[in-house]
PDB file of C-alpha atoms in Angstrom:
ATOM      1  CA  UNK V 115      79.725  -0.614 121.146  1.00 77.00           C
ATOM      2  CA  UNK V 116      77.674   2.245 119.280  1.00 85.00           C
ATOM      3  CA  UNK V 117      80.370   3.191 116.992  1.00 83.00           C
ATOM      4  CA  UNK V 118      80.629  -0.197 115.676  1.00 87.00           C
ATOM      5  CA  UNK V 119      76.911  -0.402 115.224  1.00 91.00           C
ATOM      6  CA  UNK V 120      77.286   2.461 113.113  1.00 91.00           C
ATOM      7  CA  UNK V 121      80.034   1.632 110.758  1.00 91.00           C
ATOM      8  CA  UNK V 122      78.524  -2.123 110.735  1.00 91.00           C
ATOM      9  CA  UNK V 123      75.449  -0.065 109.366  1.00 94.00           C
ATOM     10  CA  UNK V 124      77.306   2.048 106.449  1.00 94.00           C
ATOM     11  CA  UNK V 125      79.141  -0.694 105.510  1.00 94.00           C
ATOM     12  CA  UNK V 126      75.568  -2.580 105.054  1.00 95.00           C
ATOM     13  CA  UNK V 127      74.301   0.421 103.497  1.00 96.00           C
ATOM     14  CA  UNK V 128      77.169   0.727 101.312  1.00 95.00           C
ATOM     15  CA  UNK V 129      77.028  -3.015  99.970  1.00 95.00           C
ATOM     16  CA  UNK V 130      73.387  -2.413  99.098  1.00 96.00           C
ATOM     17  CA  UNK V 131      74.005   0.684  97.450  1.00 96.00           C
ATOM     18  CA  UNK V 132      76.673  -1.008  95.469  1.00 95.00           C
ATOM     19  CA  UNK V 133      74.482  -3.894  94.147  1.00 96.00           C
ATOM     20  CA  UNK V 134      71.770  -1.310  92.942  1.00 96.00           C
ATOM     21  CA  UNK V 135      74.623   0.345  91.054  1.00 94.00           C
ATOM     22  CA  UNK V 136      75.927  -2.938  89.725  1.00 94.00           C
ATOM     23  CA  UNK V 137      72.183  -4.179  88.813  1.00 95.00           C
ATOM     24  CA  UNK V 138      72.565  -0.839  86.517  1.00 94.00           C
ATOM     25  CA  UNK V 139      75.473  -2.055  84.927  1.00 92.00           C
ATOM     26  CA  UNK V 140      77.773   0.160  86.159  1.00 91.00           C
ATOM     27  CA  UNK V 141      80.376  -2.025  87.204  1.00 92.00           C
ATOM     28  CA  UNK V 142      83.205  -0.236  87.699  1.00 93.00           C
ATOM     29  CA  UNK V 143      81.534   2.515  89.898  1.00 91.00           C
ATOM     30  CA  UNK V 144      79.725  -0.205  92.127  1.00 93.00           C
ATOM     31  CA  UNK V 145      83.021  -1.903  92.620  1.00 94.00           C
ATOM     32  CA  UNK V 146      84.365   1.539  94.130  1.00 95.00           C
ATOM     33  CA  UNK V 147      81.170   2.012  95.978  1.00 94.00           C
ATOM     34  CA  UNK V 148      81.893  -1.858  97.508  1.00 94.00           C
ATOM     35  CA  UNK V 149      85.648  -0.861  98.584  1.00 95.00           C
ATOM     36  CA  UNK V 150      84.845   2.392 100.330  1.00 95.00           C
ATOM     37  CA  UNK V 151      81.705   0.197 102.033  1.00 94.00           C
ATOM     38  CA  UNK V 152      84.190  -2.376 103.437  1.00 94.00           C
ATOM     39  CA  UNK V 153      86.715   0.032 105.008  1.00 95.00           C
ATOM     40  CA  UNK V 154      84.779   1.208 108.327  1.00 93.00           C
ATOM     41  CA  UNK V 155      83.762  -2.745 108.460  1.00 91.00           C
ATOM     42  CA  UNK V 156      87.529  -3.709 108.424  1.00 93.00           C
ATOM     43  CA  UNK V 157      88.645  -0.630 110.809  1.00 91.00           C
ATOM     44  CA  UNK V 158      85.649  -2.572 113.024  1.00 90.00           C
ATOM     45  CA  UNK V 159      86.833  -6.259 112.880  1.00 91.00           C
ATOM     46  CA  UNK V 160      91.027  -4.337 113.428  1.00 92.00           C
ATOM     47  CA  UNK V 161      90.083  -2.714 116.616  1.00 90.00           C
ATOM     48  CA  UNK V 162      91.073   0.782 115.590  1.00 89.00           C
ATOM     49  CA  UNK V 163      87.195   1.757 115.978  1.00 87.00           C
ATOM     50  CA  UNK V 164      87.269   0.707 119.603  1.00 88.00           C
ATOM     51  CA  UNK V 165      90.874   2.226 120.203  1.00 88.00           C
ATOM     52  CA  UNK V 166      89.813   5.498 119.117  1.00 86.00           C
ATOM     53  CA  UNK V 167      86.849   5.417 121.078  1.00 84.00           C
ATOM     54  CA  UNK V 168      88.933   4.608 124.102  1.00 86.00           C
ATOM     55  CA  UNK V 169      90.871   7.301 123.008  1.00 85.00           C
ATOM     56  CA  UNK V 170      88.156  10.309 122.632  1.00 84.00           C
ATOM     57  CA  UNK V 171      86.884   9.444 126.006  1.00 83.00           C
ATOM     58  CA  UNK V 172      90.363   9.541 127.796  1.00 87.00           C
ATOM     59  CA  UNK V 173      91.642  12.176 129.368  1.00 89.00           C
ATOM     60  CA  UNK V 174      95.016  10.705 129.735  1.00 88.00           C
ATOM     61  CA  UNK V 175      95.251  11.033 126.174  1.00 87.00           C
ATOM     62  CA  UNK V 176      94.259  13.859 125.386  1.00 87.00           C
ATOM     63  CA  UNK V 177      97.337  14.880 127.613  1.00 90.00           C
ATOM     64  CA  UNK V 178      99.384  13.088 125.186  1.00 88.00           C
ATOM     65  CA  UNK V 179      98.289  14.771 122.698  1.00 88.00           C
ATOM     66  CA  UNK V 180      98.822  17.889 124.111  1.00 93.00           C
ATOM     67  CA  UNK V 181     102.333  17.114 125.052  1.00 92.00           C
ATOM     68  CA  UNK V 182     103.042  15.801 122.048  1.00 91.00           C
ATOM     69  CA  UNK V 183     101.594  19.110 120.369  1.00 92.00           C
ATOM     70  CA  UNK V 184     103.787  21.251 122.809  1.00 92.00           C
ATOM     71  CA  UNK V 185     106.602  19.215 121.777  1.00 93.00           C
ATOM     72  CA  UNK V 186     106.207  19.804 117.769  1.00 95.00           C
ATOM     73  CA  UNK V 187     105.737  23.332 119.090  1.00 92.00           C
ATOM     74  CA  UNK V 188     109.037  23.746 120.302  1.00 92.00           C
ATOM     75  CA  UNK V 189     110.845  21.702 117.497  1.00 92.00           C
ATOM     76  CA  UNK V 190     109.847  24.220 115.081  1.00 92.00           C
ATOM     77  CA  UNK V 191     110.243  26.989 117.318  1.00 91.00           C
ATOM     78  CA  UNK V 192     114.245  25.625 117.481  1.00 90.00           C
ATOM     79  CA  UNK V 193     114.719  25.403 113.704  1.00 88.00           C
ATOM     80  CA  UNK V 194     113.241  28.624 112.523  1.00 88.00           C
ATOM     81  CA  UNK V 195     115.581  30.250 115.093  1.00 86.00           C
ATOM     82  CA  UNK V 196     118.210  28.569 113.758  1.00 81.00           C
ATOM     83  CA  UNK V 197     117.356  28.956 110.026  1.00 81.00           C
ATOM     84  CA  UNK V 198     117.749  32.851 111.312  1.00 81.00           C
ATOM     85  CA  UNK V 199     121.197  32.665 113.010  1.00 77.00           C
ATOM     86  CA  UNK V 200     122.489  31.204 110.313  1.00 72.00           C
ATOM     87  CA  UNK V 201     122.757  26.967 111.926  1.00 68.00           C
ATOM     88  CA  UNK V 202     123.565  25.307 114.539  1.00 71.00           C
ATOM     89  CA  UNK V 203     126.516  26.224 117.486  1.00 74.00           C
ATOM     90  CA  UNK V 204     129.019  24.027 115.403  1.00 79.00           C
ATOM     91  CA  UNK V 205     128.057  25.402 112.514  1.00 77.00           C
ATOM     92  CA  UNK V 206     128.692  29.171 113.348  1.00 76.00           C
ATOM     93  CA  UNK V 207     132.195  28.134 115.452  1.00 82.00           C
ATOM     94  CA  UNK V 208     133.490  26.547 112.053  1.00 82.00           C
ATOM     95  CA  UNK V 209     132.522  29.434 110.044  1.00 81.00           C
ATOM     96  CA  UNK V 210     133.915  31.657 112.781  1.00 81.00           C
ATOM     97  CA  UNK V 211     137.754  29.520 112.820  1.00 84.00           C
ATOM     98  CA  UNK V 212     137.692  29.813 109.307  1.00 82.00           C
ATOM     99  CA  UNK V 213     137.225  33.501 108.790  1.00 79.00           C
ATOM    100  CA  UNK V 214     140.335  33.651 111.066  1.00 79.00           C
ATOM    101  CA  UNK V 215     142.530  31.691 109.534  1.00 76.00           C
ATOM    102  CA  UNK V 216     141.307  32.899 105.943  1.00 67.00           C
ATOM    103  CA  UNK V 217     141.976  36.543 107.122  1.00 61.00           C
ATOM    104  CA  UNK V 218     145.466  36.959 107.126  1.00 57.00           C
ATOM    105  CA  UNK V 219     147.700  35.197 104.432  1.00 57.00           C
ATOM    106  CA  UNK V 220     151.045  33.572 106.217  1.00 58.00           C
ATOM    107  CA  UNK V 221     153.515  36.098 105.955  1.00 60.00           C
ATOM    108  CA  UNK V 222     151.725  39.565 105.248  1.00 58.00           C
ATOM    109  CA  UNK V 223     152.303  42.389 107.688  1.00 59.00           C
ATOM    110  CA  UNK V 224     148.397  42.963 108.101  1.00 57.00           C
ATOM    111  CA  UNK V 225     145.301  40.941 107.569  1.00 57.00           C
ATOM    112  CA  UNK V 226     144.163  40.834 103.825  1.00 56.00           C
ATOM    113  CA  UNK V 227     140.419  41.900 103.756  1.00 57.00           C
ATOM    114  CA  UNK V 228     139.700  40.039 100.397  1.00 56.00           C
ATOM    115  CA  UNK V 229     138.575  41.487  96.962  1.00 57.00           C
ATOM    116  CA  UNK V 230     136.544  44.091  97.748  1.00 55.00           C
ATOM    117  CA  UNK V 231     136.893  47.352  96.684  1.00 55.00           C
ATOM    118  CA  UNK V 232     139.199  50.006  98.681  1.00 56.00           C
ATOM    119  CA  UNK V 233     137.384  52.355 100.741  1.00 58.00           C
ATOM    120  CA  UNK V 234     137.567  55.737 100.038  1.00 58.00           C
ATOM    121  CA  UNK V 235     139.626  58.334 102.286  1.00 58.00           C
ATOM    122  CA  UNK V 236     137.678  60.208 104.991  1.00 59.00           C
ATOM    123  CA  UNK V 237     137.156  63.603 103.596  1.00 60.00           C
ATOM    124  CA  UNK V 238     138.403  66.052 105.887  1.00 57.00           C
ATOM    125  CA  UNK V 239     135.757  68.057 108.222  1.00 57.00           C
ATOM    126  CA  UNK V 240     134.729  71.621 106.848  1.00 57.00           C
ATOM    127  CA  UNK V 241     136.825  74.355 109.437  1.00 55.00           C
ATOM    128  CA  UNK V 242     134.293  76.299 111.356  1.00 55.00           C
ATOM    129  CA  UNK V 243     133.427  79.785 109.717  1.00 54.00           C
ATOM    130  CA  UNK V 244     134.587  82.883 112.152  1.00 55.00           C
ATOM    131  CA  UNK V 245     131.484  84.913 111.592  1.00 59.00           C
ATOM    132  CA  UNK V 246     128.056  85.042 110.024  1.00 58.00           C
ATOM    133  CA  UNK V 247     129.027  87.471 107.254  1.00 60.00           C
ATOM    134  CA  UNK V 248     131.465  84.443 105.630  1.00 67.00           C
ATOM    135  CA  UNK V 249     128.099  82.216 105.653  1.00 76.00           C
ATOM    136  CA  UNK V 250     126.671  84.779 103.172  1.00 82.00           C
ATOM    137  CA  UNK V 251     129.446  85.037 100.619  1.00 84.00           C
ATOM    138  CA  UNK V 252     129.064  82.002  99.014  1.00 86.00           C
ATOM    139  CA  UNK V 253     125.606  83.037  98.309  1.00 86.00           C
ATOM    140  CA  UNK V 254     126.420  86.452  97.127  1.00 87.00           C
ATOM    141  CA  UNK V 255     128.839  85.653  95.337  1.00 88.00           C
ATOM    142  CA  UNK V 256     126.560  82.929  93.212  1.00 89.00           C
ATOM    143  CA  UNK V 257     123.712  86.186  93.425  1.00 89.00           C
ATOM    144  CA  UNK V 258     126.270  88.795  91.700  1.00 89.00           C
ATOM    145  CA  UNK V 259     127.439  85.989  89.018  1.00 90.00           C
ATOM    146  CA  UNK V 260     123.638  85.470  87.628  1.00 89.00           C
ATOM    147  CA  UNK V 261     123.047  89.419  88.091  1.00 86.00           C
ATOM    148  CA  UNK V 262     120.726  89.429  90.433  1.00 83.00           C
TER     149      UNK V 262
END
Protein backbone atom coordinates (compact mmCIF):
# COMPACT_ATOMS: atom_id res chain seq x y z
CA UNK A 1 0.00 0.00 0.00
CA UNK A 2 3.08 2.38 0.85
CA UNK A 3 5.02 1.54 -2.14
CA UNK A 4 2.31 2.56 -4.36
CA UNK A 5 1.87 5.78 -2.48
CA UNK A 6 5.29 6.41 -3.29
CA UNK A 7 5.60 5.79 -6.94
CA UNK A 8 1.93 7.46 -7.26
CA UNK A 9 3.98 10.44 -5.69
CA UNK A 10 7.13 10.50 -8.24
CA UNK A 11 5.08 9.97 -10.93
CA UNK A 12 3.08 13.29 -9.70
CA UNK A 13 6.27 14.85 -9.06
CA UNK A 14 7.60 13.89 -12.29
CA UNK A 15 4.53 15.29 -14.40
CA UNK A 16 4.98 18.60 -12.60
CA UNK A 17 8.50 18.73 -13.15
CA UNK A 18 7.87 18.05 -16.76
CA UNK A 19 5.37 20.94 -17.32
CA UNK A 20 7.90 23.47 -15.69
CA UNK A 21 10.39 22.17 -18.25
CA UNK A 22 7.90 22.37 -21.08
CA UNK A 23 6.63 26.02 -19.85
CA UNK A 24 10.57 26.69 -20.65
CA UNK A 25 10.28 25.53 -23.97
CA UNK A 26 12.19 22.70 -23.76
CA UNK A 27 10.08 20.30 -25.31
CA UNK A 28 11.90 17.56 -26.10
CA UNK A 29 13.56 17.18 -22.59
CA UNK A 30 10.07 17.59 -20.77
CA UNK A 31 8.67 14.92 -22.99
CA UNK A 32 11.54 12.51 -21.59
CA UNK A 33 11.02 13.84 -18.15
CA UNK A 34 6.96 12.83 -18.76
CA UNK A 35 7.94 9.10 -19.96
CA UNK A 36 10.32 8.26 -17.14
CA UNK A 37 7.35 9.96 -14.71
CA UNK A 38 4.75 7.49 -16.06
CA UNK A 39 6.75 4.25 -15.69
CA UNK A 40 6.54 3.60 -11.73
CA UNK A 41 2.68 4.81 -12.31
CA UNK A 42 2.20 2.00 -14.95
CA UNK A 43 4.41 -0.71 -12.90
CA UNK A 44 1.52 0.54 -10.11
CA UNK A 45 -1.75 0.16 -12.15
CA UNK A 46 0.32 -3.70 -13.69
CA UNK A 47 0.68 -5.10 -10.28
CA UNK A 48 4.40 -5.69 -10.48
CA UNK A 49 4.76 -3.01 -7.51
CA UNK A 50 2.57 -5.14 -5.29
CA UNK A 51 4.19 -8.52 -6.56
CA UNK A 52 7.50 -7.44 -5.62
CA UNK A 53 6.45 -6.30 -2.42
CA UNK A 54 4.91 -9.67 -1.78
CA UNK A 55 8.00 -10.86 -2.87
CA UNK A 56 10.65 -8.88 -0.50
CA UNK A 57 8.58 -9.83 2.43
CA UNK A 58 8.45 -13.66 1.62
CA UNK A 59 10.53 -15.95 2.84
CA UNK A 60 9.40 -18.63 0.56
CA UNK A 61 10.92 -16.69 -2.05
CA UNK A 62 13.72 -15.79 -1.08
CA UNK A 63 14.27 -19.68 -1.02
CA UNK A 64 13.62 -19.59 -4.61
CA UNK A 65 15.91 -17.43 -5.18
CA UNK A 66 18.42 -19.10 -3.47
CA UNK A 67 17.76 -22.32 -5.19
CA UNK A 68 17.61 -20.89 -8.22
CA UNK A 69 21.11 -19.15 -7.46
CA UNK A 70 22.54 -22.62 -6.34
CA UNK A 71 21.28 -23.94 -9.47
CA UNK A 72 23.13 -21.27 -11.92
CA UNK A 73 25.94 -22.15 -9.52
CA UNK A 74 26.29 -25.52 -10.53
CA UNK A 75 25.50 -24.98 -14.33
CA UNK A 76 28.56 -23.04 -14.63
CA UNK A 77 30.45 -25.06 -12.36
CA UNK A 78 29.55 -28.13 -15.13
CA UNK A 79 30.66 -26.18 -18.21
CA UNK A 80 33.91 -24.70 -17.11
CA UNK A 81 34.83 -28.30 -16.15
CA UNK A 82 33.99 -29.34 -19.27
CA UNK A 83 35.50 -26.45 -21.31
CA UNK A 84 38.76 -28.03 -19.35
CA UNK A 85 38.40 -31.74 -20.29
CA UNK A 86 38.07 -30.93 -23.50
CA UNK A 87 33.59 -31.59 -23.89
CA UNK A 88 31.25 -33.61 -23.05
CA UNK A 89 31.45 -37.83 -22.43
CA UNK A 90 30.36 -38.25 -26.18
CA UNK A 91 32.51 -35.91 -27.22
CA UNK A 92 35.83 -37.39 -25.77
CA UNK A 93 34.54 -41.28 -26.74
CA UNK A 94 34.33 -40.03 -30.50
CA UNK A 95 37.59 -38.42 -30.41
CA UNK A 96 38.91 -41.45 -28.56
CA UNK A 97 37.32 -44.22 -31.58
CA UNK A 98 38.76 -42.07 -33.97
CA UNK A 99 42.33 -41.85 -32.85
CA UNK A 100 42.05 -45.69 -33.06
CA UNK A 101 40.97 -46.24 -36.15
CA UNK A 102 43.16 -43.24 -37.59
CA UNK A 103 46.26 -44.94 -35.96
CA UNK A 104 47.02 -47.73 -37.95
CA UNK A 105 46.52 -47.63 -41.84
CA UNK A 106 44.76 -51.13 -43.13
CA UNK A 107 47.49 -53.22 -44.00
CA UNK A 108 50.77 -51.83 -42.28
CA UNK A 109 52.67 -54.12 -39.95
CA UNK A 110 52.64 -51.38 -37.07
CA UNK A 111 50.59 -48.37 -36.23
CA UNK A 112 51.61 -45.19 -38.26
CA UNK A 113 52.23 -42.35 -35.68
CA UNK A 114 51.53 -39.51 -38.27
CA UNK A 115 53.91 -36.72 -39.58
CA UNK A 116 55.86 -35.93 -36.92
CA UNK A 117 59.31 -35.97 -36.83
CA UNK A 118 61.38 -39.32 -35.93
CA UNK A 119 62.69 -39.45 -32.56
CA UNK A 120 66.11 -39.59 -32.07
CA UNK A 121 68.02 -42.89 -30.86
CA UNK A 122 68.66 -43.25 -27.11
CA UNK A 123 72.25 -42.41 -26.68
CA UNK A 124 73.91 -45.09 -24.99
CA UNK A 125 74.72 -44.69 -21.03
CA UNK A 126 78.40 -43.49 -20.22
CA UNK A 127 80.33 -47.05 -18.74
CA UNK A 128 81.23 -46.48 -15.18
CA UNK A 129 84.95 -45.24 -14.69
CA UNK A 130 87.16 -48.02 -12.62
CA UNK A 131 88.91 -45.50 -10.47
CA UNK A 132 89.18 -41.88 -9.46
CA UNK A 133 92.49 -41.26 -11.25
CA UNK A 134 90.46 -41.80 -14.90
CA UNK A 135 88.00 -38.90 -13.56
CA UNK A 136 91.07 -36.59 -13.63
CA UNK A 137 92.47 -37.25 -17.08
CA UNK A 138 90.12 -35.59 -19.00
CA UNK A 139 90.95 -32.58 -17.06
CA UNK A 140 94.63 -32.93 -17.29
CA UNK A 141 94.74 -33.64 -20.32
CA UNK A 142 92.65 -30.22 -21.35
CA UNK A 143 95.32 -28.52 -18.39
CA UNK A 144 98.62 -29.81 -20.34
CA UNK A 145 97.01 -28.74 -23.90
CA UNK A 146 96.58 -24.85 -22.75
CA UNK A 147 100.06 -25.17 -20.76
CA UNK A 148 99.03 -24.77 -17.65
Amino acid sequence: MIAETVCSAVAAAGLGIAAVTAYRRRFLAATRIAAYALVPLGLVLTGVVEWLADTAFSPTAWAGFMLLGVAWGLFALTRTVERRRGGTRKERRAAARSARQEAAAPGASAPSLGTAAPRPAARPAAAPRANSSDDFSDIEAILKKHGI
